[in-house]
Coordinates of C-alpha atoms in Angstrom, one line a residue:
Chain A
M201 CA -18.3 3.9 1.9
P202 CA -19.0 6.9 -0.3
F203 CA -18.6 9.7 2.2
D204 CA -15.7 11.9 2.8
Q205 CA -15.5 13.8 6.1
H206 CA -12.7 16.2 5.2
G207 CA -14.0 19.6 6.0
T208 CA -15.7 19.2 9.4
P209 CA -14.6 21.9 11.9
F210 CA -12.7 19.2 13.9
E211 CA -10.7 18.2 10.8
E212 CA -9.9 21.8 9.9
R213 CA -8.6 22.4 13.3
L214 CA -6.7 19.2 13.3
S215 CA -5.0 20.2 10.1
A216 CA -4.1 23.6 11.4
D217 CA -2.9 22.3 14.7
L218 CA -0.7 19.6 13.1
R219 CA 1.0 22.4 11.1
Q220 CA 1.5 24.4 14.2
A221 CA 2.7 21.5 16.2
V222 CA 5.5 20.5 13.7
D223 CA 6.8 24.0 13.3
A224 CA 9.3 23.6 16.1
F225 CA 10.7 20.4 14.8
D226 CA 13.9 21.1 13.1
T227 CA 17.2 19.4 12.8
D228 CA 20.6 19.7 11.1
R229 CA 19.4 19.2 7.5
L230 CA 22.8 19.1 6.0
A231 CA 23.7 16.2 8.3
L232 CA 20.5 14.5 7.3
V233 CA 21.1 14.9 3.6
T234 CA 24.7 13.7 3.9
A235 CA 23.8 10.7 5.9
G236 CA 21.0 9.9 3.4
E237 CA 23.3 10.1 0.5
L238 CA 25.8 7.8 2.3
R239 CA 23.1 5.2 2.8
G240 CA 22.1 5.5 -0.9
R241 CA 25.7 4.9 -2.0
R242 CA 26.0 1.9 0.4
R243 CA 22.7 0.5 -0.9
L244 CA 23.8 0.9 -4.5
L245 CA 27.1 -0.8 -3.8
L246 CA 25.4 -3.7 -2.1
R247 CA 23.0 -4.3 -5.0
R248 CA 25.7 -4.1 -7.6
R249 CA 27.9 -6.5 -5.7
A250 CA 25.0 -8.9 -5.2
A251 CA 23.6 -8.7 -8.7
V252 CA 26.5 -8.3 -11.0
A253 CA 28.5 -11.1 -9.5
G254 CA 26.3 -14.0 -10.6
G255 CA 25.4 -15.5 -13.9
V256 CA 21.8 -14.2 -13.6
A257 CA 23.0 -10.7 -13.9
S258 CA 25.1 -11.4 -16.9
L259 CA 22.2 -13.1 -18.6
A260 CA 20.0 -10.1 -18.0
L261 CA 22.7 -7.7 -19.2
V262 CA 22.6 -9.4 -22.6
G263 CA 19.1 -8.2 -23.2
V264 CA 18.4 -5.1 -21.2
G265 CA 21.6 -3.4 -20.1
G266 CA 21.5 -3.7 -16.4
A267 CA 18.0 -4.6 -15.5
L268 CA 19.2 -6.5 -12.5
L269 CA 21.1 -3.6 -11.0
G270 CA 18.0 -2.3 -9.3
P271 CA 16.0 0.9 -9.7
G272 CA 17.9 3.8 -11.1
T273 CA 20.9 2.1 -12.2
G274 CA 19.7 0.4 -15.4
S275 CA 17.9 1.5 -18.5
S276 CA 14.9 -0.6 -17.7
A277 CA 13.8 1.5 -14.8
H278 CA 10.4 2.3 -16.4
R279 CA 9.5 -1.3 -16.4
D280 CA 9.4 -1.4 -12.6
G281 CA 7.0 1.5 -12.8
A282 CA 4.7 -0.4 -15.1
S283 CA 4.6 -3.2 -12.6
V284 CA 2.3 -1.2 -10.4
G285 CA -0.5 -1.8 -12.9
T286 CA 0.3 -5.2 -14.2
G287 CA 1.8 -7.1 -11.3
R288 CA -1.0 -7.0 -8.7
H289 CA -4.1 -8.2 -10.4
T290 CA -4.6 -11.8 -10.2
A291 CA -8.4 -11.9 -10.4
T292 CA -8.5 -11.1 -14.1
A293 CA -6.9 -14.0 -15.8
A294 CA -10.0 -14.8 -17.8
P295 CA -10.9 -12.7 -20.8
T296 CA -12.5 -9.5 -19.8
P297 CA -16.3 -9.6 -20.2
S298 CA -18.0 -6.7 -22.1
P299 CA -18.2 -3.5 -20.2
V300 CA -21.3 -2.6 -18.1
S301 CA -22.7 0.9 -18.7
G302 CA -23.9 3.4 -16.1
D303 CA -27.5 2.8 -17.3
Q304 CA -27.1 -0.9 -16.8
M305 CA -25.8 -0.3 -13.3
I306 CA -28.9 1.7 -12.6
R307 CA -31.2 -0.9 -14.0
T308 CA -29.4 -3.6 -12.0
L309 CA -29.8 -1.7 -8.7
E310 CA -33.5 -1.0 -9.4
G311 CA -34.0 -4.7 -10.3
L312 CA -32.5 -5.8 -7.0
L313 CA -34.5 -3.5 -4.7
P314 CA -38.0 -4.3 -3.5
K315 CA -40.8 -2.5 -5.3
G316 CA -40.8 1.2 -4.9
R317 CA -40.3 4.6 -6.7
F318 CA -36.9 5.5 -8.0
S319 CA -35.5 9.0 -8.8
K320 CA -32.3 11.0 -9.2
A321 CA -30.3 8.0 -10.5
E322 CA -26.7 8.6 -11.3
A323 CA -24.1 6.1 -12.3
R324 CA -20.7 5.3 -13.7
G325 CA -20.0 2.2 -15.9
T326 CA -17.2 -0.2 -15.6
N327 CA -15.1 1.7 -18.1
D328 CA -15.5 5.0 -16.3
R329 CA -13.0 6.4 -13.8
P330 CA -12.6 6.1 -11.0
G331 CA -14.7 2.9 -11.2
P332 CA -18.3 1.7 -11.4
Y333 CA -20.8 3.4 -9.1
V334 CA -24.5 3.9 -8.9
Q335 CA -26.7 5.9 -6.6
L336 CA -30.4 6.7 -6.6
V337 CA -33.2 7.8 -4.3
Y338 CA -35.5 5.0 -3.4
D339 CA -38.9 5.3 -1.8
D340 CA -40.8 2.2 -0.7
G341 CA -43.7 4.4 0.3
K342 CA -42.3 5.2 3.8
G343 CA -39.9 8.0 2.8
A344 CA -37.2 8.7 0.3
A345 CA -33.8 7.3 1.0
A346 CA -30.5 7.5 -0.8
I347 CA -28.9 4.2 -1.8
S348 CA -25.5 3.7 -3.4
V349 CA -23.4 0.9 -4.7
G350 CA -19.7 1.2 -5.4
L351 CA -17.6 -1.5 -7.0
G352 CA -13.9 -2.2 -7.0
R353 CA -11.2 -4.8 -6.3
V354 CA -9.0 -5.5 -3.4
E355 CA -6.1 -7.8 -3.2
P356 CA -7.4 -11.1 -1.9
G357 CA -6.2 -12.0 1.5
S358 CA -4.5 -8.7 2.0
D359 CA -4.7 -6.4 5.1
E360 CA -7.0 -4.1 3.0
A361 CA -9.4 -7.0 2.4
R362 CA -9.5 -7.8 6.0
A363 CA -9.8 -4.2 7.2
T364 CA -12.7 -3.6 4.8
T365 CA -14.8 -6.3 6.4
E366 CA -13.7 -5.9 10.0
C367 CA -16.1 -4.0 12.3
P368 CA -14.4 -0.9 13.7
R369 CA -14.1 -0.8 17.5
K370 CA -16.9 1.0 19.1
V371 CA -14.6 3.3 21.0
F372 CA -13.5 4.7 17.7
V373 CA -16.7 5.0 15.7
H374 CA -20.1 5.4 17.1
Y375 CA -22.6 2.9 15.6
D376 CA -25.6 0.9 16.7
A377 CA -24.7 -2.5 15.3
C378 CA -22.1 -4.1 13.3
S379 CA -21.6 -7.7 12.2
T380 CA -19.3 -9.7 9.9
T381 CA -20.7 -12.7 8.2
R382 CA -19.0 -15.4 6.1
L383 CA -21.2 -16.5 3.2
T384 CA -21.2 -19.7 1.3
G385 CA -18.6 -19.5 -1.3
G386 CA -16.2 -17.8 1.1
S387 CA -17.2 -14.1 0.7
V388 CA -17.1 -12.0 3.8
V389 CA -19.6 -9.2 4.4
M390 CA -19.7 -6.6 7.1
V391 CA -22.9 -4.7 7.8
L392 CA -22.4 -1.6 9.8
Q393 CA -25.4 0.4 11.1
G394 CA -24.0 3.8 12.0
Y395 CA -24.3 7.5 11.4
E396 CA -23.4 9.8 8.6
Y397 CA -21.8 12.2 11.0
P398 CA -19.6 10.6 13.6
D399 CA -20.3 13.5 16.0
R400 CA -24.1 13.0 15.5
R401 CA -24.6 16.7 15.0
V402 CA -27.3 15.5 12.6
D403 CA -28.7 12.1 13.2
T404 CA -28.7 10.9 9.7
K405 CA -28.3 7.1 9.8
W406 CA -25.8 5.6 7.4
W407 CA -26.0 1.8 7.0
S408 CA -23.5 0.0 4.8
A409 CA -22.5 -3.4 3.7
E410 CA -18.9 -4.1 2.6
L411 CA -18.5 -7.4 0.8
V412 CA -15.2 -9.0 -0.3
T413 CA -15.0 -12.2 -2.2
P414 CA -12.1 -14.6 -2.2
E415 CA -11.3 -13.5 -5.7
G416 CA -11.0 -9.9 -4.6
H417 CA -14.3 -8.4 -5.7
H418 CA -15.3 -5.5 -3.4
V419 CA -18.9 -4.4 -3.3
S420 CA -19.8 -1.5 -1.1
V421 CA -23.5 -0.7 -0.5
S422 CA -24.8 2.3 1.5
E423 CA -28.2 3.5 2.4
W424 CA -29.4 6.5 4.4
N425 CA -32.6 7.5 6.1
A426 CA -32.6 10.7 4.0
A427 CA -32.7 11.4 0.3
A428 CA -29.0 12.3 0.3
E429 CA -25.9 11.4 2.2
K430 CA -25.5 14.9 3.6
G431 CA -27.7 18.0 3.7
A432 CA -31.1 16.4 3.3
P433 CA -33.6 16.2 6.1
I434 CA -34.3 12.9 7.8
S435 CA -37.2 11.3 5.9
R436 CA -37.8 8.2 8.0
A437 CA -36.8 6.5 11.2
E438 CA -34.4 4.1 9.6
P439 CA -33.0 3.4 6.1
P440 CA -35.3 1.2 4.0
L441 CA -33.3 -2.1 3.8
S442 CA -32.7 -4.3 6.8
A443 CA -29.2 -5.6 7.6
A444 CA -30.2 -8.9 6.0
Q445 CA -31.5 -7.2 2.9
L446 CA -28.3 -5.1 2.7
R447 CA -26.2 -8.3 2.9
K448 CA -28.2 -9.9 0.1
L449 CA -28.0 -6.8 -2.1
A450 CA -24.2 -6.7 -1.7
A451 CA -23.9 -10.4 -2.5
A452 CA -25.9 -10.2 -5.8
G453 CA -24.0 -11.9 -8.6
A454 CA -24.5 -9.0 -11.0
W455 CA -22.1 -6.8 -9.1
R456 CA -19.3 -9.4 -9.3
D457 CA -20.0 -9.7 -13.0
A458 CA -19.6 -6.0 -13.3
I459 CA -16.3 -6.0 -11.4
D460 CA -15.0 -8.8 -13.7
A461 CA -15.9 -6.4 -16.6
M462 CA -13.7 -3.7 -15.2
P463 CA -10.5 -3.2 -17.1
P464 CA -7.5 -4.2 -14.8
D465 CA -6.7 -0.6 -13.8
T466 CA -9.9 1.4 -13.5
H467 CA -10.1 0.9 -9.8
K468 CA -6.6 2.2 -9.2
P469 CA -5.1 5.7 -9.8
A470 CA -2.7 6.0 -12.6
P471 CA 0.4 4.1 -11.7
Q472 CA 3.2 6.2 -10.5
P473 CA 6.7 4.9 -10.7
T474 CA 7.6 3.6 -7.3
A475 CA 10.9 2.5 -6.1
T476 CA 10.3 -0.6 -4.1
A477 CA 7.0 -1.2 -2.5
D478 CA 4.6 -2.2 -5.2
S479 CA 5.3 -5.9 -5.6
V480 CA 5.9 -8.4 -2.9
A481 CA 8.9 -8.2 -0.6
I482 CA 11.4 -10.5 -2.1
A483 CA 13.3 -12.0 0.8
P484 CA 10.3 -12.9 3.0
T485 CA 8.5 -14.4 0.0
L486 CA 11.6 -16.4 -0.9
S487 CA 11.9 -17.5 2.7
S488 CA 8.3 -18.7 2.7
L489 CA 8.8 -20.8 -0.4
L490 CA 11.8 -22.7 0.9
P491 CA 11.4 -26.3 2.1
K492 CA 10.4 -26.1 5.7
G493 CA 12.8 -26.8 8.5
V494 CA 15.9 -27.3 6.3
F495 CA 17.6 -24.0 6.2
K496 CA 19.0 -21.5 8.6
V497 CA 18.9 -18.0 7.1
S498 CA 21.8 -15.9 8.2
E499 CA 21.3 -12.8 6.1
D500 CA 18.5 -11.2 4.0
S501 CA 17.8 -8.2 1.9
G502 CA 14.9 -6.9 4.0
D503 CA 11.6 -6.0 2.6
D504 CA 12.8 -4.7 -0.7
S505 CA 10.7 -5.6 -3.8
G506 CA 12.1 -6.2 -7.2
Y507 CA 15.4 -7.7 -6.2
G508 CA 16.3 -9.6 -3.0
Y509 CA 18.4 -12.3 -1.6
L510 CA 18.9 -14.7 1.3
V511 CA 22.0 -16.4 2.6
L512 CA 21.0 -19.8 3.8
D513 CA 22.6 -22.9 5.2
D514 CA 21.3 -26.5 5.5
G515 CA 24.3 -27.4 7.7
K516 CA 26.5 -28.3 4.8
G517 CA 27.7 -24.8 3.8
K518 CA 26.3 -21.4 2.9
N519 CA 24.3 -20.6 -0.2
F520 CA 23.6 -17.3 -1.7
V521 CA 20.1 -17.2 -3.3
Q522 CA 18.8 -14.2 -5.2
V523 CA 15.6 -13.5 -6.9
N524 CA 14.6 -10.8 -9.4
V525 CA 11.0 -10.1 -10.1
Q526 CA 10.2 -7.9 -13.1
A527 CA 6.9 -6.7 -14.4
D528 CA 7.4 -6.6 -18.2
M529 CA 10.5 -8.1 -19.8
S530 CA 8.8 -9.1 -23.0
D531 CA 11.1 -7.0 -25.2
A532 CA 14.1 -9.0 -23.8
E533 CA 12.4 -12.3 -24.1
G534 CA 14.2 -13.3 -27.3
D535 CA 17.6 -12.7 -25.7
L536 CA 16.8 -14.5 -22.4
F537 CA 14.8 -17.5 -23.7
G538 CA 16.3 -19.3 -26.6
S539 CA 14.5 -21.8 -28.8
D540 CA 15.5 -24.5 -26.4
A541 CA 13.5 -23.0 -23.6
E542 CA 10.7 -25.1 -22.1
V543 CA 7.2 -23.8 -22.8
L544 CA 4.6 -24.7 -20.2
A545 CA 0.9 -25.3 -20.9
D546 CA 0.0 -21.7 -20.0
G547 CA 2.7 -20.3 -22.3
T548 CA 5.2 -19.6 -19.5
K549 CA 8.7 -20.1 -20.7
V550 CA 11.4 -21.6 -18.5
A551 CA 15.1 -21.5 -19.1
T552 CA 17.7 -23.1 -16.9
H553 CA 21.5 -22.6 -16.6
Q554 CA 24.3 -24.1 -14.6
V555 CA 27.5 -22.2 -15.1
P556 CA 30.6 -21.3 -13.2
S557 CA 30.0 -18.1 -11.2
E558 CA 31.6 -15.4 -13.3
K559 CA 32.9 -13.4 -10.4
G560 CA 32.6 -16.0 -7.8
G561 CA 35.5 -17.5 -5.9
A562 CA 37.1 -20.8 -6.3
G563 CA 34.7 -23.6 -7.2
A564 CA 31.6 -21.4 -7.1
V565 CA 28.8 -22.2 -9.6
M566 CA 25.6 -20.4 -10.3
W567 CA 22.4 -22.3 -10.9
T568 CA 19.6 -20.3 -12.5
V569 CA 16.0 -20.8 -13.4
D570 CA 14.5 -18.1 -15.5
T571 CA 10.8 -17.8 -16.1
I572 CA 8.7 -15.4 -18.2
R573 CA 4.9 -15.4 -18.5
T574 CA 3.1 -14.6 -21.7
D575 CA 2.4 -11.0 -20.4
G576 CA 6.1 -10.4 -19.8
R577 CA 6.2 -10.9 -16.1
R578 CA 9.5 -12.5 -15.2
V579 CA 10.9 -14.3 -12.1
V580 CA 14.5 -15.3 -12.2
I581 CA 16.1 -17.2 -9.3
G582 CA 19.9 -17.8 -9.0
E583 CA 21.7 -19.8 -6.5
L584 CA 25.4 -19.9 -5.6
N585 CA 27.2 -22.6 -3.6
S586 CA 28.9 -19.8 -1.7
G587 CA 27.8 -17.4 1.0
A588 CA 28.2 -14.3 -1.2
P589 CA 29.1 -13.4 -4.8
N590 CA 32.9 -13.2 -5.0
E591 CA 33.4 -15.8 -2.2
D592 CA 34.8 -19.2 -2.5
A593 CA 32.5 -22.2 -2.7
T594 CA 31.4 -23.7 0.6
R595 CA 30.3 -26.9 -1.0
K596 CA 30.4 -28.8 -4.3
T597 CA 26.9 -27.8 -5.5
P598 CA 24.2 -25.5 -4.2
A599 CA 21.7 -26.8 -1.7
L600 CA 18.4 -26.2 -3.6
T601 CA 18.0 -28.5 -6.5
M602 CA 17.1 -27.2 -10.0
G603 CA 13.7 -28.7 -9.4
Q604 CA 13.2 -26.7 -6.2
L605 CA 14.5 -23.5 -7.8
R606 CA 12.0 -24.1 -10.6
E607 CA 9.1 -24.6 -8.2
I608 CA 10.0 -21.4 -6.4
A609 CA 10.3 -19.4 -9.5
L610 CA 6.9 -20.5 -10.8
S611 CA 5.1 -19.8 -7.5
P612 CA 2.1 -17.5 -7.8
K613 CA 3.2 -15.9 -4.6
W614 CA 5.5 -13.5 -6.5
W615 CA 2.5 -11.8 -8.0
L616 CA 0.1 -11.4 -5.1
Chain B
M239 CA 25.9 8.9 -10.5
R240 CA 26.8 11.5 -13.1
Q241 CA 27.7 14.9 -11.8
A242 CA 24.7 16.8 -13.2
R243 CA 22.3 14.2 -11.8
A244 CA 24.2 14.1 -8.5
D245 CA 23.8 17.8 -8.2
E246 CA 20.2 17.6 -9.0
Y247 CA 19.7 15.0 -6.3
A248 CA 21.6 17.0 -3.7
E249 CA 19.6 20.1 -4.4
F250 CA 16.3 18.2 -4.1
A251 CA 17.4 16.5 -0.9
A252 CA 18.4 19.8 0.6
V253 CA 15.1 21.4 -0.2
R254 CA 12.9 18.5 0.9
A255 CA 14.8 17.3 4.0
G256 CA 13.1 19.7 6.3
H257 CA 9.6 18.8 5.2
L258 CA 10.4 15.1 5.2
Y259 CA 11.7 15.4 8.7
R260 CA 8.6 17.2 10.0
S261 CA 6.4 14.5 8.4
A262 CA 8.5 11.9 10.0
C263 CA 8.2 13.5 13.4
L264 CA 4.4 13.3 13.1
L265 CA 4.5 9.7 11.9
T266 CA 6.7 8.7 14.8
A267 CA 4.6 10.8 17.2
G268 CA 7.6 12.9 18.2
D269 CA 10.4 10.3 18.3
T270 CA 13.0 12.5 16.7
H271 CA 15.7 9.9 16.6
L272 CA 13.5 7.5 14.7
A273 CA 12.3 10.4 12.5
E274 CA 15.9 11.2 11.5
D275 CA 16.6 7.5 10.8
L276 CA 13.5 7.3 8.5
V277 CA 14.4 10.4 6.6
Q278 CA 18.0 9.2 6.1
E279 CA 16.6 5.9 4.8
T280 CA 14.2 7.7 2.5
L281 CA 16.9 9.9 1.1
G282 CA 19.0 6.8 0.6
R283 CA 16.3 5.1 -1.3
L284 CA 15.7 8.2 -3.4
Y285 CA 19.4 8.4 -4.2
V286 CA 19.4 4.8 -5.5
S287 CA 16.4 5.4 -7.8
W288 CA 17.1 9.1 -8.5
R289 CA 17.2 8.6 -12.3
R290 CA 13.6 7.5 -12.2
V291 CA 12.4 9.8 -9.4
A292 CA 13.7 12.8 -11.3
R293 CA 11.4 11.9 -14.2
V294 CA 8.3 11.6 -12.0
E295 CA 5.8 14.4 -12.3
N296 CA 5.9 15.3 -8.6
P297 CA 9.2 14.1 -7.0
A298 CA 8.3 15.8 -3.7
G299 CA 5.1 13.9 -3.4
Y300 CA 7.0 10.8 -4.4
A301 CA 9.5 11.3 -1.7
Q302 CA 6.7 11.6 0.9
T303 CA 5.3 8.3 -0.4
V304 CA 8.7 6.6 0.0
L305 CA 8.9 8.0 3.6
M306 CA 5.5 6.7 4.3
R307 CA 6.4 3.2 3.1
T308 CA 9.7 3.3 4.9
F309 CA 7.8 4.1 8.1
L310 CA 5.2 1.4 7.6
T311 CA 7.9 -1.1 6.8
H312 CA 9.8 -0.1 9.9
Q313 CA 6.6 -0.6 12.0
R314 CA 6.0 -4.0 10.4
R315 CA 9.4 -5.2 11.1
R316 CA 9.4 -4.0 14.7
S317 CA 6.3 -5.8 15.6
S318 CA 3.4 -7.2 13.7
T319 CA 1.1 -6.8 16.7
E320 CA 2.2 -3.6 18.2
R321 CA -0.6 -1.1 17.8
A322 CA 0.7 2.1 19.2
T323 CA 3.7 3.6 20.9
D324 CA 3.5 3.9 24.6
V325 CA 6.7 5.8 25.0
L326 CA 6.3 9.5 25.9
P327 CA 7.5 11.4 22.8
D328 CA 10.6 13.5 22.8
V329 CA 9.5 17.1 22.6
P330 CA 12.0 19.7 21.3
D331 CA 12.4 22.9 23.2
D332 CA 11.4 25.7 20.9
G333 CA 13.2 28.2 23.0
A334 CA 10.3 30.4 23.8
G335 CA 8.3 27.6 25.2
R336 CA 5.4 28.5 22.9
D337 CA 2.9 25.9 21.8
M338 CA 4.3 23.3 24.1
P339 CA 1.0 22.2 25.6
L340 CA -0.5 21.9 22.1
R341 CA 2.3 19.9 20.7
L342 CA 2.4 17.6 23.7
T343 CA -1.3 17.0 23.5
L344 CA -1.4 16.3 19.8
L345 CA 1.7 14.1 19.7
E346 CA 0.5 12.2 22.7
A347 CA -2.8 11.6 20.9
L348 CA -1.0 10.6 17.7
A349 CA 1.2 8.2 19.7
R350 CA -1.8 6.4 20.8
L351 CA -3.0 5.6 17.3
P352 CA -2.0 2.4 15.5
A353 CA 0.8 3.2 13.0
K354 CA -1.3 2.9 9.9
D355 CA -4.0 5.1 11.4
R356 CA -1.4 7.7 12.2
A357 CA -0.1 7.5 8.7
V358 CA -3.6 8.2 7.3
V359 CA -3.9 11.2 9.6
V360 CA -0.6 12.6 8.6
L361 CA -1.3 12.1 4.9
R362 CA -4.8 13.4 5.0
Y363 CA -4.4 16.4 7.4
W364 CA -0.8 17.4 7.3
E365 CA 0.0 16.5 3.7
D366 CA -3.6 17.4 2.6
R367 CA -3.9 14.4 0.4
S368 CA -7.2 13.0 -0.9
I369 CA -8.5 9.6 0.1
E370 CA -7.4 8.3 -3.3
E371 CA -3.8 9.7 -3.0
T372 CA -3.6 8.5 0.6
A373 CA -4.6 5.0 -0.5
Q374 CA -2.0 5.1 -3.3
A375 CA 0.8 6.2 -0.9
M376 CA -0.1 3.5 1.5
N377 CA -0.7 0.7 -1.0
A378 CA -4.2 0.3 0.4
S379 CA -7.7 0.5 -1.0
S380 CA -9.7 3.7 -0.7
A381 CA -12.2 1.8 1.4
A382 CA -9.6 0.7 3.8
V383 CA -8.2 4.3 4.1
R384 CA -11.7 5.6 4.7
T385 CA -12.3 3.1 7.4
R386 CA -9.0 4.0 9.1
C387 CA -9.6 7.6 8.7
V388 CA -13.0 7.4 10.4
R389 CA -11.5 5.3 13.2
A390 CA -8.5 7.6 13.7
L391 CA -10.7 10.7 13.8
G392 CA -13.0 9.0 16.3
R393 CA -10.0 8.2 18.5
L394 CA -8.5 11.6 18.2
R395 CA -11.8 13.2 19.1
E396 CA -11.9 10.9 22.1
L397 CA -8.4 11.8 23.1
L398 CA -8.5 15.5 22.4
G399 CA -12.1 16.4 22.9
E400 CA -14.5 17.4 20.2
D401 CA -13.3 21.0 20.4
L402 CA -9.7 20.2 19.7
G403 CA -8.6 23.9 19.6
E404 CA -10.1 24.7 23.0
Y405 CA -8.6 21.7 24.6
A406 CA -5.2 21.9 23.1
R407 CA -4.4 25.5 23.6
P408 CA -3.5 26.8 27.0

């Protein structure tokens, strides 16, 4: 949807009034800062206690000096930052096809449209930032109309993917028609027939199709009944392509090929180091990977990403299970995975360890499955037969078998 | 944390706390208790990762992003289906009683938006972030942010009237 409304009088007033409205909100800032720091200290302490105690941590420490201690406490902090770019793209496992140029984008769009006259074409190729795009003015003989196509990726199955293809409620946006269709192959496409200006101060019609494939391709097609999105006089009663034609245009295979040709990061802004929220939330993911109906979870680490844990019980005693997900640990691979590590068909290495828990209480053992993919992405899961690091064993061996730990560590769910 | 770094953090927190708090008040649509909680949690997270945060080009912007995600996480935990707060927001007394009608109106309208839509409004119109930046802060696609933005503006127009200024001011 290549239009940006920022700058309408309503928006300008909204901005101004928000500022005015918050002016009166103030609080004891010193108390806030003190309380915040306290929380930080507590958080740090908890992570250290959880991570340092087990064998997993000591393994990691060999190679990278504290990678498991969480953001900010180890020398590997920058790796978490890199995870923004590398951890989220699952649609690009195959070798990247050759890039598509802006000129090719224009030719593709012209080729897909019914016969007519084309002018004012502009485009970006798959290697250009912020991502491939083409727009032109099309005239089928009944009036010039702007048409544009934007390409990108969304995380398959995510809220974003759903929101992209869900018709907005009519009380929120004025439009004449909207429908969402599921195509053969599983793609979902929304066609919205609305207006360029939500307040209808000019009646320029803006029709768009938003298509998302199960692999996460996102194709966005727009057309107007004017030669430009904004500021051009209405040239015809309606945009040239019908809803069905829009749908078909969005579904053209050429767009998906172009998206496949995008380098993994062109559709995203430059990665910014982020503390916690860029990979999956560990505890809920771990929870979803447990055998169903066996365990009661009594404690979890919340929605933190990177590192998380669960305390679970199958009725025979508590277990502490922790997982660490790291974006690029390739430089520590040699230290973490010896020559005896198993190598899977796709190159993923798996190392397993069963050792006494270093700081654990009496009888506590730590079972570990460590995995690293060829691109450096690492998932390590460790399990104690006690309810917490430092506590005595509650049972002879941990509840999850090595096979179960392995299955959990190799799950693709960590990299959604 | 080493002393120099601890001092740096403390200074940053002291400078940013006010702004974070005000953002949080908008995000929570005037729930000042929740806003304080969110800011404390945000500062706590920043404390933990300060080594890295201090190296970021724009630590202030980064802090806002952490606040945003803390808020969204809070909302997600509270209820996956809840769309908006129905509780009348707390409104602080500014002493002179100025701007009260405006604040009430705006906050009430914000309170009636789904949490993510409210987040988009706060980022776009109070933080002045672009669609791209908003998408990044919310871990969403630009298209999703645009959709939310259009929807949120439509709803606010409906709640406040097209001429927001006329309606909101006494």
